[in-house]
PDB file of C-alpha atoms in Angstrom:
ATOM      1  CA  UNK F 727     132.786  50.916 107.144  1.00 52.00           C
ATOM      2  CA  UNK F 728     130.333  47.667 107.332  1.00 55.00           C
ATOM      3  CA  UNK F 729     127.573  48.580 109.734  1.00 56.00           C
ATOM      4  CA  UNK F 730     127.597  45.330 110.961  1.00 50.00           C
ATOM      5  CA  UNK F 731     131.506  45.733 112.165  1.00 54.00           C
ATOM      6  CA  UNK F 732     130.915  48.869 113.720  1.00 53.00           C
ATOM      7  CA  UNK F 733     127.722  47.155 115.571  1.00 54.00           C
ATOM      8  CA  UNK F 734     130.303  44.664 117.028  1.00 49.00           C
ATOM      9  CA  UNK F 735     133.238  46.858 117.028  1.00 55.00           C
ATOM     10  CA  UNK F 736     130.597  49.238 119.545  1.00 52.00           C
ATOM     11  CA  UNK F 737     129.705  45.882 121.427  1.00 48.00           C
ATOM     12  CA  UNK F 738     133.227  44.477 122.305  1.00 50.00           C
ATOM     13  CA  UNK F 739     135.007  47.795 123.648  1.00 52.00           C
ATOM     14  CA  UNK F 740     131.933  48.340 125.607  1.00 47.00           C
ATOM     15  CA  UNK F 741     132.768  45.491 127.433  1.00 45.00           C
ATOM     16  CA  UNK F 742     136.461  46.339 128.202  1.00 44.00           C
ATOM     17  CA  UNK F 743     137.689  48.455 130.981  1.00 37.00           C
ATOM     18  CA  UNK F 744     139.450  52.054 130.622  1.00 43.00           C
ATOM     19  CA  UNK F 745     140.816  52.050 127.299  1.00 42.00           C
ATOM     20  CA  UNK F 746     142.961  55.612 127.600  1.00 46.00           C
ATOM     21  CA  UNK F 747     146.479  54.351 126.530  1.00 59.00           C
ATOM     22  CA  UNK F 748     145.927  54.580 122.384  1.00 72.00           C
ATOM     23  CA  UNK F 749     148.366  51.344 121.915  1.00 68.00           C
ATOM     24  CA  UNK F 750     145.982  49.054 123.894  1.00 63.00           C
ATOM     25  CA  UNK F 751     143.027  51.197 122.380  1.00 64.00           C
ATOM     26  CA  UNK F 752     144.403  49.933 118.889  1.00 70.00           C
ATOM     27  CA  UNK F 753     145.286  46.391 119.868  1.00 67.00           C
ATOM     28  CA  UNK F 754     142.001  45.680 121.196  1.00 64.00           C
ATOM     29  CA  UNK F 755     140.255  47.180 118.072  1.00 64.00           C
ATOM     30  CA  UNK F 756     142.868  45.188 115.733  1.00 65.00           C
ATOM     31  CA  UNK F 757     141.737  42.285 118.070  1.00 61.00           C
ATOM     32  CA  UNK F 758     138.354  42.278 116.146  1.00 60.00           C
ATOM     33  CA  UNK F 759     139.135  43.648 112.519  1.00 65.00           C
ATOM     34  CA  UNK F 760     142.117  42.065 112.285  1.00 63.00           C
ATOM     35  CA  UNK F 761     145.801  42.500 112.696  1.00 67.00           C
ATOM     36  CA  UNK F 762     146.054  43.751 108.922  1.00 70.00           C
ATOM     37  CA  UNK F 763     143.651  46.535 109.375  1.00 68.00           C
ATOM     38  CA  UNK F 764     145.278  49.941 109.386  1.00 76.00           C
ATOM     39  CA  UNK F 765     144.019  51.276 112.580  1.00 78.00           C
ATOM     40  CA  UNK F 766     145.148  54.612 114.179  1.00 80.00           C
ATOM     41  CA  UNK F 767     144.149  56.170 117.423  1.00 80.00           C
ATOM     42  CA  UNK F 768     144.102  60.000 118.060  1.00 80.00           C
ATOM     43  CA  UNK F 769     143.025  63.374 120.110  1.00 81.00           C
ATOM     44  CA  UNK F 770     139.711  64.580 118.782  1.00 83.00           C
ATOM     45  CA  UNK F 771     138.582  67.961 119.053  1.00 82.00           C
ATOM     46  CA  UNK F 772     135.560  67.011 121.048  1.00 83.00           C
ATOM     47  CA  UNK F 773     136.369  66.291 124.941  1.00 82.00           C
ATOM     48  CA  UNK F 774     135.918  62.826 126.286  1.00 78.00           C
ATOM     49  CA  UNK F 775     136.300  61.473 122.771  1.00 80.00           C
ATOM     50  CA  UNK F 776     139.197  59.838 120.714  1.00 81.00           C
ATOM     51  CA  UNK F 777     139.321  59.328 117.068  1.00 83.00           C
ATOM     52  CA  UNK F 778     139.669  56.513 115.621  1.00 83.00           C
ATOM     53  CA  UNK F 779     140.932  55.348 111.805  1.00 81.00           C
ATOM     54  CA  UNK F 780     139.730  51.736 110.656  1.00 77.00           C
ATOM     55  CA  UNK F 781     141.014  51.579 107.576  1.00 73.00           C
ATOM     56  CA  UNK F 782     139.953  54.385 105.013  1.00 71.00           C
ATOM     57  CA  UNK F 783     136.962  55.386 108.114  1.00 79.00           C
ATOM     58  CA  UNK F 784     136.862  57.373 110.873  1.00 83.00           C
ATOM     59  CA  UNK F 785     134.871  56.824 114.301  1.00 82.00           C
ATOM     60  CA  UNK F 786     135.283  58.318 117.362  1.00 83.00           C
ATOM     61  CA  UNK F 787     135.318  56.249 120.822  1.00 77.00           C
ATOM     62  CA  UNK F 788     134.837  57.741 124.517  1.00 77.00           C
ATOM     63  CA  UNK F 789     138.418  58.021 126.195  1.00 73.00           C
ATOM     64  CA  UNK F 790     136.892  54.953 128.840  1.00 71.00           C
ATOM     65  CA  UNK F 791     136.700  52.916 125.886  1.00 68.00           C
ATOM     66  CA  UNK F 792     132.752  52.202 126.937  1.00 71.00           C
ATOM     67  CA  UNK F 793     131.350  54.015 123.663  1.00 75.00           C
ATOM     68  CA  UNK F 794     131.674  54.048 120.025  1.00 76.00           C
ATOM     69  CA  UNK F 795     130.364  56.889 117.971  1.00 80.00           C
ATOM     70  CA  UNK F 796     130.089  56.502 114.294  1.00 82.00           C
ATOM     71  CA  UNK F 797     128.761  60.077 112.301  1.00 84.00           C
ATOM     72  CA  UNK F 798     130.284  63.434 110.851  1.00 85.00           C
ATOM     73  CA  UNK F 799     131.656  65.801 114.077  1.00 87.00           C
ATOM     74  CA  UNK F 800     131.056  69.469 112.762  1.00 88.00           C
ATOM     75  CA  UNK F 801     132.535  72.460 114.670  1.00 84.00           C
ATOM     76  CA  UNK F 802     129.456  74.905 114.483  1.00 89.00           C
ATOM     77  CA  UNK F 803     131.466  78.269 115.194  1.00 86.00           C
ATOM     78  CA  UNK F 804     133.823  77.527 112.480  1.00 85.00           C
ATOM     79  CA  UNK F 805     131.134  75.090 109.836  1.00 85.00           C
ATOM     80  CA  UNK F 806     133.953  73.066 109.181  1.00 83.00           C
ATOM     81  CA  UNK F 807     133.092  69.042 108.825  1.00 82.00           C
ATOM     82  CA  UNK F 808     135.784  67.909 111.586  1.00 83.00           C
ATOM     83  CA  UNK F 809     135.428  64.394 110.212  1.00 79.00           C
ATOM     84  CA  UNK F 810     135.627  64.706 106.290  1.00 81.00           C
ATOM     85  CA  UNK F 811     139.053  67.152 107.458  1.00 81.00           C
ATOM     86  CA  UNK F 812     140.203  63.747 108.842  1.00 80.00           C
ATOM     87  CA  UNK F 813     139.243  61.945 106.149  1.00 81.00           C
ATOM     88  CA  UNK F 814     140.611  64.187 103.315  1.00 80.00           C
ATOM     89  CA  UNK F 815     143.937  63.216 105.251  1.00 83.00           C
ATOM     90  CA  UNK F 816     143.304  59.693 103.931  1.00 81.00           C
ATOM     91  CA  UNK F 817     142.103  60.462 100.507  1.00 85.00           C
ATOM     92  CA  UNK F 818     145.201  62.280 100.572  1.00 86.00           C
ATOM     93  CA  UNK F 819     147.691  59.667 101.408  1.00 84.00           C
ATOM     94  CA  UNK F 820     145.685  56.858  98.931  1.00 82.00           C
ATOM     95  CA  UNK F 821     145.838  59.596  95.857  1.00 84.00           C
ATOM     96  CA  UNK F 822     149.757  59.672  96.588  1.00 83.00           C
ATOM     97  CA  UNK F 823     150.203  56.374  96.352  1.00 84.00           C
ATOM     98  CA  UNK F 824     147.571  56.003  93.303  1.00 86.00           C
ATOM     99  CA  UNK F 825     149.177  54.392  90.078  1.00 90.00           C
ATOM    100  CA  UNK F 826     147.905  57.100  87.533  1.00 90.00           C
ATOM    101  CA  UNK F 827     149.439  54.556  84.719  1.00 93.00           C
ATOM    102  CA  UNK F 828     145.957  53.035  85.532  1.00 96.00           C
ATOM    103  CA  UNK F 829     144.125  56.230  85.165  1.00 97.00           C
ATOM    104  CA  UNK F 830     142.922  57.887  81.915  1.00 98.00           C
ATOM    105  CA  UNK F 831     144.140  61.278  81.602  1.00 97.00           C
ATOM    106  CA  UNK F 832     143.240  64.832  79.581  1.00 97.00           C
ATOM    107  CA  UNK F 833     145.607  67.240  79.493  1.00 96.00           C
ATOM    108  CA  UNK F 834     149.566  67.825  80.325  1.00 93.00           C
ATOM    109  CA  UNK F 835     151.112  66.598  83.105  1.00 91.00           C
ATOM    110  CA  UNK F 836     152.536  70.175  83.987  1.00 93.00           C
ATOM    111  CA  UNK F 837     149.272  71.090  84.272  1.00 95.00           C
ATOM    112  CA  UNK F 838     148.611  73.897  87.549  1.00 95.00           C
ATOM    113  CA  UNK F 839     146.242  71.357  89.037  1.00 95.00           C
ATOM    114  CA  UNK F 840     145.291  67.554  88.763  1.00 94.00           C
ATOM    115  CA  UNK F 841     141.616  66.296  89.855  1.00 95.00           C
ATOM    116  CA  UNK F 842     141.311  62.563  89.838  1.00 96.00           C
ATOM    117  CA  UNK F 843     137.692  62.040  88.924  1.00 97.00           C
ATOM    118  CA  UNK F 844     135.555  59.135  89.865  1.00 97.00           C
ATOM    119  CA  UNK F 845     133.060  58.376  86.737  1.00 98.00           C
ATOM    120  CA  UNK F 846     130.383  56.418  85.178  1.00 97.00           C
ATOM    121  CA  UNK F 847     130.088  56.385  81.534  1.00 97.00           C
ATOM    122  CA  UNK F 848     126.500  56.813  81.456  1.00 96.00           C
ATOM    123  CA  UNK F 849     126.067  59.180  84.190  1.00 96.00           C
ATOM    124  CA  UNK F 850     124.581  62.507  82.613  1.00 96.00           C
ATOM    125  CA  UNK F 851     126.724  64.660  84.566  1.00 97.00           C
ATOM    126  CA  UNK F 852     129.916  62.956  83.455  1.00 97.00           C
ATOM    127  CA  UNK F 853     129.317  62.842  79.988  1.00 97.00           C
ATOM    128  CA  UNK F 854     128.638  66.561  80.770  1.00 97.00           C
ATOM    129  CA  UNK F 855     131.673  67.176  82.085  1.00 97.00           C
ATOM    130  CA  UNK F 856     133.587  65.138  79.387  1.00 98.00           C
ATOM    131  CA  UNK F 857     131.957  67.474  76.835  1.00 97.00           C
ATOM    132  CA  UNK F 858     133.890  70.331  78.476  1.00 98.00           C
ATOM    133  CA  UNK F 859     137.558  68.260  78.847  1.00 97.00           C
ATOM    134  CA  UNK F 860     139.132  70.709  76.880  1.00 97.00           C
ATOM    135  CA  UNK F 861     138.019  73.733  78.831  1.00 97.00           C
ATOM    136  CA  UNK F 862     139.136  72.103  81.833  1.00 97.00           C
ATOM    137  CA  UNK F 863     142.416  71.681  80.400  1.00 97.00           C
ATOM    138  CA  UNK F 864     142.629  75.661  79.481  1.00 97.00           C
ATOM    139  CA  UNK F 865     141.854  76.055  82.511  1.00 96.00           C
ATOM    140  CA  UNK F 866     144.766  74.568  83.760  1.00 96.00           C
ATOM    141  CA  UNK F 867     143.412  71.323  85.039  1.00 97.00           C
ATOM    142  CA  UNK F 868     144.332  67.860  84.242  1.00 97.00           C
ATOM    143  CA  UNK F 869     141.552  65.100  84.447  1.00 97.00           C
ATOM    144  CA  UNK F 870     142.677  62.346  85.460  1.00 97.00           C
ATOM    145  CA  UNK F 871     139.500  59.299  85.092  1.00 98.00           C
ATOM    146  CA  UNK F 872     139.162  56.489  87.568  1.00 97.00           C
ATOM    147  CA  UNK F 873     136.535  53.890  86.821  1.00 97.00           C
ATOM    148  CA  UNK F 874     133.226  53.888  89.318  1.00 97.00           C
ATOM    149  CA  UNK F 875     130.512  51.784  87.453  1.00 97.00           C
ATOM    150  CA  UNK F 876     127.500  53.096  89.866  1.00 95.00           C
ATOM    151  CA  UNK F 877     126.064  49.165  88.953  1.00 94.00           C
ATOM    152  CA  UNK F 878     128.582  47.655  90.141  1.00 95.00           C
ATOM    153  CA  UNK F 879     130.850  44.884  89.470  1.00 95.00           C
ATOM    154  CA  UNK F 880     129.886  42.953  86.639  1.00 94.00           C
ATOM    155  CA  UNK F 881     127.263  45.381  85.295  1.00 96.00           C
ATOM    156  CA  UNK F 882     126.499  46.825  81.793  1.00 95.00           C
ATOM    157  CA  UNK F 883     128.451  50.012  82.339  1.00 97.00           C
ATOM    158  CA  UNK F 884     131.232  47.999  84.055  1.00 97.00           C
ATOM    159  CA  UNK F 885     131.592  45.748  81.054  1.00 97.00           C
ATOM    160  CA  UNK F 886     131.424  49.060  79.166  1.00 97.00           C
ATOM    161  CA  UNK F 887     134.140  50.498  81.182  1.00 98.00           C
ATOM    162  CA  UNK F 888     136.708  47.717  80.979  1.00 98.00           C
ATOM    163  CA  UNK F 889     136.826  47.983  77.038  1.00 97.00           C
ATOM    164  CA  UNK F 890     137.692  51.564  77.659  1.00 98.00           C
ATOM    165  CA  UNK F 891     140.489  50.891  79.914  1.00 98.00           C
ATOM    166  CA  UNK F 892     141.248  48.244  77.451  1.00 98.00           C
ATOM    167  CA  UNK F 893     141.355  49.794  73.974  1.00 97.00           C
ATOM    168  CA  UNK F 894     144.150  50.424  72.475  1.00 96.00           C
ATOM    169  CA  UNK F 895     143.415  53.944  72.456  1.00 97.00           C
ATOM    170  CA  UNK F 896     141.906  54.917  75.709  1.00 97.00           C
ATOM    171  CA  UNK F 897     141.092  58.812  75.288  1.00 97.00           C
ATOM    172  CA  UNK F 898     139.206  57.247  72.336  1.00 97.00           C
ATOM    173  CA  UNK F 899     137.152  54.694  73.705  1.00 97.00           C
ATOM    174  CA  UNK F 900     135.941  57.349  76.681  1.00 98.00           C
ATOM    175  CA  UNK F 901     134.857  59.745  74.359  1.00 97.00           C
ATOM    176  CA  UNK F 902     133.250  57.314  72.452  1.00 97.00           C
ATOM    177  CA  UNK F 903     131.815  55.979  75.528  1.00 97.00           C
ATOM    178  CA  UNK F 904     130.517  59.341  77.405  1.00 97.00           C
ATOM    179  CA  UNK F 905     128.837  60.590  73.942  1.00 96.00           C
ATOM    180  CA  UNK F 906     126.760  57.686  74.567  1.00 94.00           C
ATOM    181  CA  UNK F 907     127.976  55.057  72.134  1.00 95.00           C
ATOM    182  CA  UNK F 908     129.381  51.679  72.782  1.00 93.00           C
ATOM    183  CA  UNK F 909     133.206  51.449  72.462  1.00 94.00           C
ATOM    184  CA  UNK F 910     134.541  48.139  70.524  1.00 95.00           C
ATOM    185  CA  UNK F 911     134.264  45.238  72.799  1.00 95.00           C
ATOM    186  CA  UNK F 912     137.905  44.510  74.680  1.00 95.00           C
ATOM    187  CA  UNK F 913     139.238  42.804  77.555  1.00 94.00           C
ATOM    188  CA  UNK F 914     142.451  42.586  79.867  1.00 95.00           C
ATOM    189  CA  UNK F 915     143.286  42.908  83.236  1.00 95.00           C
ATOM    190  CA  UNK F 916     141.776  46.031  83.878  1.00 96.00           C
ATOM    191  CA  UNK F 917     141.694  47.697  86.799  1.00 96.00           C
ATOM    192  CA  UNK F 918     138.193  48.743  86.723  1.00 97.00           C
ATOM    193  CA  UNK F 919     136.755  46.412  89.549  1.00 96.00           C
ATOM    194  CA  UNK F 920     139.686  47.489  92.060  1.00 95.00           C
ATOM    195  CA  UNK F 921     139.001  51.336  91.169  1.00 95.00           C
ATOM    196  CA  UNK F 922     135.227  50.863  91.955  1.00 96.00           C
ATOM    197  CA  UNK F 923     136.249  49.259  95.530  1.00 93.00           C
ATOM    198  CA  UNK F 924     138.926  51.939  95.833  1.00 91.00           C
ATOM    199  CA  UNK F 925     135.987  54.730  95.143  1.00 92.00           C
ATOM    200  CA  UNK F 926     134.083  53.339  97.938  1.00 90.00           C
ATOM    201  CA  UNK F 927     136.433  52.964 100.637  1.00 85.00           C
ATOM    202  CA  UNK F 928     136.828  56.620 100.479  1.00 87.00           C
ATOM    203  CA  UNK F 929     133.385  57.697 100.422  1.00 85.00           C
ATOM    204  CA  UNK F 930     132.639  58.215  97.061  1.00 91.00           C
ATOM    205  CA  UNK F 931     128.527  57.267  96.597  1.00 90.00           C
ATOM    206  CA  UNK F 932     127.845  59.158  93.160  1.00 93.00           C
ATOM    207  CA  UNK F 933     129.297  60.274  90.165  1.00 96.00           C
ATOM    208  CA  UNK F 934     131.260  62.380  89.117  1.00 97.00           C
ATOM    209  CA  UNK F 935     132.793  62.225  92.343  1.00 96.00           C
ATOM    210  CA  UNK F 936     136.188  64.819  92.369  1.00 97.00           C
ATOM    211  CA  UNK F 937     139.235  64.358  94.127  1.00 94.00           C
ATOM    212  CA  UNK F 938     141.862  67.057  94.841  1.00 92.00           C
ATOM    213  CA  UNK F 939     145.380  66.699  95.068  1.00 87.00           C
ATOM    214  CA  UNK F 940     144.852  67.587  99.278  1.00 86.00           C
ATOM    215  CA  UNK F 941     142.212  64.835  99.581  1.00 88.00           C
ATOM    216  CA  UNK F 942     138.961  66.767  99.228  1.00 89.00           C
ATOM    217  CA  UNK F 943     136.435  65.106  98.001  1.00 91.00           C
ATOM    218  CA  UNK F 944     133.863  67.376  95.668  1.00 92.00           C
ATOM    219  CA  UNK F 945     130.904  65.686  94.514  1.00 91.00           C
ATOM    220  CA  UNK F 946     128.620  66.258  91.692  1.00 93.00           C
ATOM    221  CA  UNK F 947     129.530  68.247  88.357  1.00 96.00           C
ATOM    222  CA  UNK F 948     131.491  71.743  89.046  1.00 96.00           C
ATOM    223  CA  UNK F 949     131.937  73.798  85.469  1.00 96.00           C
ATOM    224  CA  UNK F 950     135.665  74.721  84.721  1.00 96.00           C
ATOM    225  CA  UNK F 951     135.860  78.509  85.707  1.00 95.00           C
ATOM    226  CA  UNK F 952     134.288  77.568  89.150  1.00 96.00           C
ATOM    227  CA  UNK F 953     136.212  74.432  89.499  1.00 96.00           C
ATOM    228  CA  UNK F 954     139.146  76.354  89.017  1.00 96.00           C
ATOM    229  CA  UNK F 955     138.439  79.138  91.550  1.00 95.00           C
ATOM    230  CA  UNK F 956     137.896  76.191  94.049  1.00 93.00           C
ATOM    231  CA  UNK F 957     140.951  74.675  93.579  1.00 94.00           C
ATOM    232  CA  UNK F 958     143.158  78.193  93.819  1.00 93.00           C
ATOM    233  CA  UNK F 959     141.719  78.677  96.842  1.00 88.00           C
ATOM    234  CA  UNK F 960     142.989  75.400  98.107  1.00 82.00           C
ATOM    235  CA  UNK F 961     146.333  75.616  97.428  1.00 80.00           C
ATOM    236  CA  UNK F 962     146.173  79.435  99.062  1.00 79.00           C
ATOM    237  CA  UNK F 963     145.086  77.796 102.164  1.00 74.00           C
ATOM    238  CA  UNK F 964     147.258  75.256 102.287  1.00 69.00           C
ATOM    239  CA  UNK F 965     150.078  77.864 101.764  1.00 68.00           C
ATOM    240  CA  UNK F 966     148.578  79.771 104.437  1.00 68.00           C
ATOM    241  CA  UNK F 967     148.789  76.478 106.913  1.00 62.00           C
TER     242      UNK F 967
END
């Protein structure tokens, strides 16, 4: 979340009075962010504090509504990251609703898993992990590519990017691309740009960043045997839950 609305968002409910009903919690935060923004209020683990969703973020906010806390809340006797948890929740719900016709993806559909994987084409580590697409697809996981030009909008690799999602043959024009040759020049309505923001609202900062079916986010380069250990034990927990 902008540092700058946090700053005010910190500044404005330390100015109201008890804020312990989560309704007028929310509709004195949606007060300053906006109506539209998809704000949701509730328990945290730590006492005295209430969580607090802005959008794809979480913060936490004293119960009196004097303080705003913005950071990662880790449970020390258990080492689990309390706040990525929360936020793996939203990943989560956004990968549902994800249009994967917009997404370029190796291997079958029925596959036992699906990642969808945030990547540059000239990151090392993604070409890396391009080189070993089929392996992942033994393995039993699809790869599903969304587009995160580290650059930015309107950068080399962006450019580069939208005439992949613009060929006429996309598996192609990626290959082509992470092997470190230019792809033949195209354009369209691509949906490069709105990936990129969509990568940053939930937290991804480098590439490849990996995204699992329950919203966790892995970063960095994980080789396909170990990748798919990972993502067994997932689904046994979430069994087990």
């Amino acid at each position: 979340m902008n540092r700058m609305l946090v700053g005010l968002l910190a500044l404005w409910l330390a100015g109201t009075v008890a804020a312990d009903d989560y309704a007028a919690v929310r509709e004195r935060a949606a007060g300053l962010v906006g109506e539209d923004a998809e704000i949701a209020v509730a328990e945290s683990p730590m006492d005295g504090m209430l969580q607090v969703r802005i959008g794809s973020d979480i913060v936490y906010m004293s119960d009196d509504g004097r303080f705003l806390m913005q950071g990662r809340l880790w449970d020390l006797d258990t080492r689990e990251d309390l706040t990525d948890t929360a936020r793996s929740e939203i990943r989560r719900e956004v990968l549902q609703t994800l249009d994967h016709d917009q997404l370029i993806s190796f291997g079958p559909d029925d596959a036992e898993h699906e990642i969808v994987v945030f990547t540059d084409v000239d990151c090392g580590y993604c070409r890396r992990l391009h080189e070993q697409i089929a392996e992942y697809n033994e393995a039993g996981i699809q790869v599903s590519y969304a587009a995160f030009p580290r650059a930015g909008v309107g950068s080399q690799t962006f450019h580069k990017m939208v005439s992949v999602w613009c060929a006429a043959d996309q598996h192609e024009a990626m290959t082509i691309a992470k092997a470190g040759e230019t792809p033949d020049p195209a354009n369209c309505d691509s949906p490069v740009a709105e990936q990129y923001r969509l990568g940053q609202a939930l937290g991804v900062t480098g590439t490849p960043a990996l995204m699992t079916a329950s919203g966790e986010l892995i970063p960095g380069y994980v080789p396909p045997g170990d990748l798919r250990i990972r993502l067994d034990r997932g689904t046994q927990r979430a069994s087990a839950e």
